Amino acid sequence: MTFLIRAYSALLYAMAFVAGGMLVWLMVSVIASVALRNLGMQPPAWLFTSAEYGLLYMTMLGAPWLVREKGHVHIELVTAALGPASRKLVSRGVALGCVVVCAVLAWKGADLFLTNIERNDYDVRAYYFPRWILTISFPLSFGLMAVEFSRFVFGPELMHSGDAGIHD
């Protein structure tokens, strides 16, 4: 069991690392595109398309890690006003709602992914790109986010700290 937990954590951190690499690529591709345009040249079409794909992958691959690290945006205004017992109930209820939403999106994403494979769909812009390579990120990411949110439902740690305001 310890091996599975470590393998799962390694997958989450590897996805976050790839997302970080995508962020670097986005910076490089935008700078290159702007520089080429300022020099009077037309940037290659694949440069813009790869930046679009990078935005999707960066978001989807980094999201499960952000949930684990509580790096996602949430507002503590309500939970700060609650007592410890109520805060625990509300926090676990919100996390459960997140699990349900992520599970539904993972299911619908898997359906879209399988449809793309079945229809042999291609994204046709700068070059032919199998669409399933894009949509595989939906069930993977939302499925892992559902797992991570469920840790806040069933685990000892709460998603909300109850501290309102800006903290370092």
JSON list of C-alpha atoms in Angstrom, two decimals:
[
{"chain": "A", "resi": 1, "resn": "MET", "atom": "CA", "xyz": [0.00, 0.00, 0.00]},
{"chain": "A", "resi": 2, "resn": "THR", "atom": "CA", "xyz": [2.87, 2.36, 0.79]},
{"chain": "A", "resi": 3, "resn": "PHE", "atom": "CA", "xyz": [4.23, 1.76, -2.72]},
{"chain": "A", "resi": 4, "resn": "LEU", "atom": "CA", "xyz": [0.89, 2.79, -4.27]},
{"chain": "A", "resi": 5, "resn": "ILE", "atom": "CA", "xyz": [0.74, 5.94, -2.16]},
{"chain": "A", "resi": 6, "resn": "ARG", "atom": "CA", "xyz": [4.29, 6.88, -3.14]},
{"chain": "A", "resi": 7, "resn": "ALA", "atom": "CA", "xyz": [3.61, 6.10, -6.81]},
{"chain": "A", "resi": 8, "resn": "TYR", "atom": "CA", "xyz": [0.45, 8.21, -6.71]},
{"chain": "A", "resi": 9, "resn": "SER", "atom": "CA", "xyz": [2.31, 11.11, -5.08]},
{"chain": "A", "resi": 10, "resn": "ALA", "atom": "CA", "xyz": [5.10, 10.78, -7.64]},
{"chain": "A", "resi": 11, "resn": "LEU", "atom": "CA", "xyz": [2.52, 10.97, -10.44]},
{"chain": "A", "resi": 12, "resn": "LEU", "atom": "CA", "xyz": [1.00, 14.11, -8.91]},
{"chain": "A", "resi": 13, "resn": "TYR", "atom": "CA", "xyz": [4.38, 15.79, -8.55]},
{"chain": "A", "resi": 14, "resn": "ALA", "atom": "CA", "xyz": [5.45, 14.71, -12.05]},
{"chain": "A", "resi": 15, "resn": "MET", "atom": "CA", "xyz": [2.29, 16.26, -13.47]},
{"chain": "A", "resi": 16, "resn": "ALA", "atom": "CA", "xyz": [3.00, 19.47, -11.55]},
{"chain": "A", "resi": 17, "resn": "PHE", "atom": "CA", "xyz": [6.57, 19.47, -12.87]},
{"chain": "A", "resi": 18, "resn": "VAL", "atom": "CA", "xyz": [5.31, 19.10, -16.46]},
{"chain": "A", "resi": 19, "resn": "ALA", "atom": "CA", "xyz": [2.83, 21.91, -15.80]},
{"chain": "A", "resi": 20, "resn": "GLY", "atom": "CA", "xyz": [5.73, 24.08, -14.64]},
{"chain": "A", "resi": 21, "resn": "GLY", "atom": "CA", "xyz": [7.61, 23.21, -17.82]},
{"chain": "A", "resi": 22, "resn": "MET", "atom": "CA", "xyz": [4.56, 24.25, -19.82]},
{"chain": "A", "resi": 23, "resn": "LEU", "atom": "CA", "xyz": [4.60, 27.60, -18.03]},
{"chain": "A", "resi": 24, "resn": "VAL", "atom": "CA", "xyz": [8.20, 28.11, -19.11]},
{"chain": "A", "resi": 25, "resn": "TRP", "atom": "CA", "xyz": [7.29, 27.10, -22.67]},
{"chain": "A", "resi": 26, "resn": "LEU", "atom": "CA", "xyz": [4.44, 29.62, -22.69]},
{"chain": "A", "resi": 27, "resn": "MET", "atom": "CA", "xyz": [6.84, 32.37, -21.70]},
{"chain": "A", "resi": 28, "resn": "VAL", "atom": "CA", "xyz": [9.36, 31.36, -24.38]},
{"chain": "A", "resi": 29, "resn": "SER", "atom": "CA", "xyz": [6.74, 30.99, -27.11]},
{"chain": "A", "resi": 30, "resn": "VAL", "atom": "CA", "xyz": [5.12, 34.36, -26.40]},
{"chain": "A", "resi": 31, "resn": "ILE", "atom": "CA", "xyz": [8.48, 36.15, -26.30]},
{"chain": "A", "resi": 32, "resn": "ALA", "atom": "CA", "xyz": [9.56, 34.45, -29.54]},
{"chain": "A", "resi": 33, "resn": "SER", "atom": "CA", "xyz": [6.27, 35.25, -31.24]},
{"chain": "A", "resi": 34, "resn": "VAL", "atom": "CA", "xyz": [6.38, 38.92, -30.24]},
{"chain": "A", "resi": 35, "resn": "ALA", "atom": "CA", "xyz": [10.05, 39.23, -31.17]},
{"chain": "A", "resi": 36, "resn": "LEU", "atom": "CA", "xyz": [9.45, 37.70, -34.60]},
{"chain": "A", "resi": 37, "resn": "ARG", "atom": "CA", "xyz": [6.51, 40.01, -35.25]},
{"chain": "A", "resi": 38, "resn": "ASN", "atom": "CA", "xyz": [8.54, 43.05, -34.18]},
{"chain": "A", "resi": 39, "resn": "LEU", "atom": "CA", "xyz": [11.25, 42.00, -36.62]},
{"chain": "A", "resi": 40, "resn": "GLY", "atom": "CA", "xyz": [8.65, 41.95, -39.40]},
{"chain": "A", "resi": 41, "resn": "MET", "atom": "CA", "xyz": [8.52, 38.16, -39.68]},
{"chain": "A", "resi": 42, "resn": "GLN", "atom": "CA", "xyz": [5.58, 35.82, -39.36]},
{"chain": "A", "resi": 43, "resn": "PRO", "atom": "CA", "xyz": [5.99, 33.37, -36.46]},
{"chain": "A", "resi": 44, "resn": "PRO", "atom": "CA", "xyz": [5.40, 29.73, -37.36]},
{"chain": "A", "resi": 45, "resn": "ALA", "atom": "CA", "xyz": [1.77, 28.67, -36.96]},
{"chain": "A", "resi": 46, "resn": "TRP", "atom": "CA", "xyz": [2.74, 25.82, -34.66]},
{"chain": "A", "resi": 47, "resn": "LEU", "atom": "CA", "xyz": [4.18, 28.30, -32.16]},
{"chain": "A", "resi": 48, "resn": "PHE", "atom": "CA", "xyz": [0.77, 29.82, -31.41]},
{"chain": "A", "resi": 49, "resn": "THR", "atom": "CA", "xyz": [-0.97, 26.43, -31.43]},
{"chain": "A", "resi": 50, "resn": "SER", "atom": "CA", "xyz": [1.58, 24.94, -29.03]},
{"chain": "A", "resi": 51, "resn": "ALA", "atom": "CA", "xyz": [0.98, 27.85, -26.66]},
{"chain": "A", "resi": 52, "resn": "GLU", "atom": "CA", "xyz": [-2.77, 27.14, -26.74]},
{"chain": "A", "resi": 53, "resn": "TYR", "atom": "CA", "xyz": [-2.19, 23.46, -26.00]},
{"chain": "A", "resi": 54, "resn": "GLY", "atom": "CA", "xyz": [0.30, 24.44, -23.31]},
{"chain": "A", "resi": 55, "resn": "LEU", "atom": "CA", "xyz": [-2.36, 26.53, -21.55]},
{"chain": "A", "resi": 56, "resn": "LEU", "atom": "CA", "xyz": [-4.70, 23.53, -21.45]},
{"chain": "A", "resi": 57, "resn": "TYR", "atom": "CA", "xyz": [-2.06, 21.05, -20.29]},
{"chain": "A", "resi": 58, "resn": "MET", "atom": "CA", "xyz": [-0.58, 23.45, -17.75]},
{"chain": "A", "resi": 59, "resn": "THR", "atom": "CA", "xyz": [-3.98, 24.01, -16.18]},
{"chain": "A", "resi": 60, "resn": "MET", "atom": "CA", "xyz": [-5.12, 20.41, -16.22]},
{"chain": "A", "resi": 61, "resn": "LEU", "atom": "CA", "xyz": [-1.86, 18.81, -15.10]},
{"chain": "A", "resi": 62, "resn": "GLY", "atom": "CA", "xyz": [-1.16, 21.29, -12.31]},
{"chain": "A", "resi": 63, "resn": "ALA", "atom": "CA", "xyz": [-4.66, 21.35, -10.82]},
{"chain": "A", "resi": 64, "resn": "PRO", "atom": "CA", "xyz": [-4.53, 18.08, -8.79]},
{"chain": "A", "resi": 65, "resn": "TRP", "atom": "CA", "xyz": [-1.27, 19.14, -7.15]},
{"chain": "A", "resi": 66, "resn": "LEU", "atom": "CA", "xyz": [-2.76, 22.56, -6.34]},
{"chain": "A", "resi": 67, "resn": "VAL", "atom": "CA", "xyz": [-5.70, 20.87, -4.62]},
{"chain": "A", "resi": 68, "resn": "ARG", "atom": "CA", "xyz": [-3.30, 18.77, -2.54]},
{"chain": "A", "resi": 69, "resn": "GLU", "atom": "CA", "xyz": [-1.30, 21.84, -1.53]},
{"chain": "A", "resi": 70, "resn": "LYS", "atom": "CA", "xyz": [-4.46, 23.93, -0.93]},
{"chain": "A", "resi": 71, "resn": "GLY", "atom": "CA", "xyz": [-3.14, 26.28, -3.59]},
{"chain": "A", "resi": 72, "resn": "HIS", "atom": "CA", "xyz": [-6.50, 26.78, -5.25]},
{"chain": "A", "resi": 73, "resn": "VAL", "atom": "CA", "xyz": [-8.54, 29.90, -4.62]},
{"chain": "A", "resi": 74, "resn": "HIS", "atom": "CA", "xyz": [-11.11, 29.71, -1.86]},
{"chain": "A", "resi": 75, "resn": "ILE", "atom": "CA", "xyz": [-12.64, 32.25, 0.45]},
{"chain": "A", "resi": 76, "resn": "GLU", "atom": "CA", "xyz": [-12.40, 31.79, 4.22]},
{"chain": "A", "resi": 77, "resn": "LEU", "atom": "CA", "xyz": [-14.87, 34.55, 5.12]},
{"chain": "A", "resi": 78, "resn": "VAL", "atom": "CA", "xyz": [-17.69, 32.17, 6.08]},
{"chain": "A", "resi": 79, "resn": "THR", "atom": "CA", "xyz": [-15.53, 29.52, 7.73]},
{"chain": "A", "resi": 80, "resn": "ALA", "atom": "CA", "xyz": [-13.72, 32.14, 9.81]},
{"chain": "A", "resi": 81, "resn": "ALA", "atom": "CA", "xyz": [-17.05, 33.12, 11.39]},
{"chain": "A", "resi": 82, "resn": "LEU", "atom": "CA", "xyz": [-17.94, 29.54, 12.32]},
{"chain": "A", "resi": 83, "resn": "GLY", "atom": "CA", "xyz": [-17.04, 27.57, 15.39]},
{"chain": "A", "resi": 84, "resn": "PRO", "atom": "CA", "xyz": [-14.74, 24.54, 15.09]},
{"chain": "A", "resi": 85, "resn": "ALA", "atom": "CA", "xyz": [-17.53, 21.95, 14.79]},
{"chain": "A", "resi": 86, "resn": "SER", "atom": "CA", "xyz": [-19.49, 23.96, 12.22]},
{"chain": "A", "resi": 87, "resn": "ARG", "atom": "CA", "xyz": [-16.31, 24.78, 10.30]},
{"chain": "A", "resi": 88, "resn": "LYS", "atom": "CA", "xyz": [-15.47, 21.09, 10.09]},
{"chain": "A", "resi": 89, "resn": "LEU", "atom": "CA", "xyz": [-18.95, 20.24, 8.80]},
{"chain": "A", "resi": 90, "resn": "VAL", "atom": "CA", "xyz": [-18.99, 23.08, 6.24]},
{"chain": "A", "resi": 91, "resn": "SER", "atom": "CA", "xyz": [-15.45, 22.38, 5.05]},
{"chain": "A", "resi": 92, "resn": "ARG", "atom": "CA", "xyz": [-16.12, 18.68, 4.56]},
{"chain": "A", "resi": 93, "resn": "GLY", "atom": "CA", "xyz": [-19.43, 19.51, 2.81]},
{"chain": "A", "resi": 94, "resn": "VAL", "atom": "CA", "xyz": [-17.70, 21.89, 0.40]},
{"chain": "A", "resi": 95, "resn": "ALA", "atom": "CA", "xyz": [-15.00, 19.28, -0.27]},
{"chain": "A", "resi": 96, "resn": "LEU", "atom": "CA", "xyz": [-17.70, 16.67, -0.90]},
{"chain": "A", "resi": 97, "resn": "GLY", "atom": "CA", "xyz": [-19.37, 19.02, -3.39]},
{"chain": "A", "resi": 98, "resn": "CYS", "atom": "CA", "xyz": [-15.99, 19.42, -5.11]},
{"chain": "A", "resi": 99, "resn": "VAL", "atom": "CA", "xyz": [-15.59, 15.63, -5.27]},
{"chain": "A", "resi": 100, "resn": "VAL", "atom": "CA", "xyz": [-19.01, 15.28, -6.92]},
{"chain": "A", "resi": 101, "resn": "VAL", "atom": "CA", "xyz": [-18.34, 18.04, -9.47]},
{"chain": "A", "resi": 102, "resn": "CYS", "atom": "CA", "xyz": [-14.88, 16.66, -10.30]},
{"chain": "A", "resi": 103, "resn": "ALA", "atom": "CA", "xyz": [-16.23, 13.11, -10.62]},
{"chain": "A", "resi": 104, "resn": "VAL", "atom": "CA", "xyz": [-18.95, 14.25, -13.04]},
{"chain": "A", "resi": 105, "resn": "LEU", "atom": "CA", "xyz": [-16.41, 16.24, -15.08]},
{"chain": "A", "resi": 106, "resn": "ALA", "atom": "CA", "xyz": [-14.04, 13.24, -15.13]},
{"chain": "A", "resi": 107, "resn": "TRP", "atom": "CA", "xyz": [-16.88, 11.03, -16.34]},
{"chain": "A", "resi": 108, "resn": "LYS", "atom": "CA", "xyz": [-17.92, 13.50, -19.05]},
{"chain": "A", "resi": 109, "resn": "GLY", "atom": "CA", "xyz": [-14.26, 14.02, -19.98]},
{"chain": "A", "resi": 110, "resn": "ALA", "atom": "CA", "xyz": [-13.79, 10.26, -20.35]},
{"chain": "A", "resi": 111, "resn": "ASP", "atom": "CA", "xyz": [-16.89, 10.17, -22.56]},
{"chain": "A", "resi": 112, "resn": "LEU", "atom": "CA", "xyz": [-15.45, 12.97, -24.72]},
{"chain": "A", "resi": 113, "resn": "PHE", "atom": "CA", "xyz": [-12.05, 11.24, -24.88]},
{"chain": "A", "resi": 114, "resn": "LEU", "atom": "CA", "xyz": [-13.63, 7.96, -26.00]},
{"chain": "A", "resi": 115, "resn": "THR", "atom": "CA", "xyz": [-15.79, 9.78, -28.54]},
{"chain": "A", "resi": 116, "resn": "ASN", "atom": "CA", "xyz": [-12.70, 11.46, -29.98]},
{"chain": "A", "resi": 117, "resn": "ILE", "atom": "CA", "xyz": [-11.02, 8.07, -30.36]},
{"chain": "A", "resi": 118, "resn": "GLU", "atom": "CA", "xyz": [-14.13, 6.45, -31.83]},
{"chain": "A", "resi": 119, "resn": "ARG", "atom": "CA", "xyz": [-14.65, 9.23, -34.39]},
{"chain": "A", "resi": 120, "resn": "ASN", "atom": "CA", "xyz": [-10.93, 9.60, -35.08]},
{"chain": "A", "resi": 121, "resn": "ASP", "atom": "CA", "xyz": [-11.27, 13.38, -34.51]},
{"chain": "A", "resi": 122, "resn": "TYR", "atom": "CA", "xyz": [-8.45, 15.72, -35.39]},
{"chain": "A", "resi": 123, "resn": "ASP", "atom": "CA", "xyz": [-7.75, 19.28, -34.38]},
{"chain": "A", "resi": 124, "resn": "VAL", "atom": "CA", "xyz": [-6.97, 20.93, -37.70]},
{"chain": "A", "resi": 125, "resn": "ARG", "atom": "CA", "xyz": [-5.19, 24.26, -37.45]},
{"chain": "A", "resi": 126, "resn": "ALA", "atom": "CA", "xyz": [-1.45, 24.54, -37.81]},
{"chain": "A", "resi": 127, "resn": "TYR", "atom": "CA", "xyz": [-1.18, 20.78, -38.27]},
{"chain": "A", "resi": 128, "resn": "TYR", "atom": "CA", "xyz": [-3.30, 17.67, -37.84]},
{"chain": "A", "resi": 129, "resn": "PHE", "atom": "CA", "xyz": [-3.35, 16.73, -34.18]},
{"chain": "A", "resi": 130, "resn": "PRO", "atom": "CA", "xyz": [-5.42, 13.85, -32.76]},
{"chain": "A", "resi": 131, "resn": "ARG", "atom": "CA", "xyz": [-7.97, 15.46, -30.50]},
{"chain": "A", "resi": 132, "resn": "TRP", "atom": "CA", "xyz": [-7.86, 12.62, -27.97]},
{"chain": "A", "resi": 133, "resn": "ILE", "atom": "CA", "xyz": [-4.35, 13.76, -26.99]},
{"chain": "A", "resi": 134, "resn": "LEU", "atom": "CA", "xyz": [-5.97, 16.96, -25.73]},
{"chain": "A", "resi": 135, "resn": "THR", "atom": "CA", "xyz": [-9.06, 15.45, -24.13]},
{"chain": "A", "resi": 136, "resn": "ILE", "atom": "CA", "xyz": [-7.21, 12.68, -22.23]},
{"chain": "A", "resi": 137, "resn": "SER", "atom": "CA", "xyz": [-6.24, 15.40, -19.77]},
{"chain": "A", "resi": 138, "resn": "PHE", "atom": "CA", "xyz": [-9.88, 15.88, -18.65]},
{"chain": "A", "resi": 139, "resn": "PRO", "atom": "CA", "xyz": [-10.60, 12.48, -17.07]},
{"chain": "A", "resi": 140, "resn": "LEU", "atom": "CA", "xyz": [-7.06, 12.21, -15.74]},
{"chain": "A", "resi": 141, "resn": "SER", "atom": "CA", "xyz": [-6.99, 15.62, -14.10]},
{"chain": "A", "resi": 142, "resn": "PHE", "atom": "CA", "xyz": [-10.55, 15.75, -12.81]},
{"chain": "A", "resi": 143, "resn": "GLY", "atom": "CA", "xyz": [-10.29, 12.16, -11.58]},
{"chain": "A", "resi": 144, "resn": "LEU", "atom": "CA", "xyz": [-7.18, 12.99, -9.57]},
{"chain": "A", "resi": 145, "resn": "MET", "atom": "CA", "xyz": [-8.76, 16.19, -8.28]},
{"chain": "A", "resi": 146, "resn": "ALA", "atom": "CA", "xyz": [-11.72, 14.12, -7.05]},
{"chain": "A", "resi": 147, "resn": "VAL", "atom": "CA", "xyz": [-9.26, 11.88, -5.19]},
{"chain": "A", "resi": 148, "resn": "GLU", "atom": "CA", "xyz": [-7.48, 14.90, -3.70]},
{"chain": "A", "resi": 149, "resn": "PHE", "atom": "CA", "xyz": [-10.72, 16.60, -2.61]},
{"chain": "A", "resi": 150, "resn": "SER", "atom": "CA", "xyz": [-11.89, 13.31, -1.08]},
{"chain": "A", "resi": 151, "resn": "ARG", "atom": "CA", "xyz": [-8.82, 13.47, 1.19]},
{"chain": "A", "resi": 152, "resn": "PHE", "atom": "CA", "xyz": [-10.40, 16.60, 2.70]},
{"chain": "A", "resi": 153, "resn": "VAL", "atom": "CA", "xyz": [-13.74, 14.79, 3.08]},
{"chain": "A", "resi": 154, "resn": "PHE", "atom": "CA", "xyz": [-12.46, 11.63, 4.76]},
{"chain": "A", "resi": 155, "resn": "GLY", "atom": "CA", "xyz": [-8.97, 12.54, 6.00]},
{"chain": "A", "resi": 156, "resn": "PRO", "atom": "CA", "xyz": [-7.91, 14.32, 9.18]},
{"chain": "A", "resi": 157, "resn": "GLU", "atom": "CA", "xyz": [-7.04, 17.59, 7.41]},
{"chain": "A", "resi": 158, "resn": "LEU", "atom": "CA", "xyz": [-9.65, 20.19, 6.53]},
{"chain": "A", "resi": 159, "resn": "MET", "atom": "CA", "xyz": [-9.66, 22.18, 3.32]},
{"chain": "A", "resi": 160, "resn": "HIS", "atom": "CA", "xyz": [-10.51, 25.41, 5.16]},
{"chain": "A", "resi": 161, "resn": "SER", "atom": "CA", "xyz": [-8.39, 26.78, 7.97]},
{"chain": "A", "resi": 162, "resn": "GLY", "atom": "CA", "xyz": [-10.91, 29.32, 9.22]},
{"chain": "A", "resi": 163, "resn": "ASP", "atom": "CA", "xyz": [-8.37, 32.15, 8.96]},
{"chain": "A", "resi": 164, "resn": "ALA", "atom": "CA", "xyz": [-9.83, 35.00, 6.92]},
{"chain": "A", "resi": 165, "resn": "GLY", "atom": "CA", "xyz": [-7.60, 37.59, 5.27]},
{"chain": "A", "resi": 166, "resn": "ILE", "atom": "CA", "xyz": [-4.27, 37.60, 3.53]},
{"chain": "A", "resi": 167, "resn": "HIS", "atom": "CA", "xyz": [-1.52, 35.40, 4.97]},
{"chain": "A", "resi": 168, "resn": "ASP", "atom": "CA", "xyz": [2.12, 34.90, 4.05]}
]
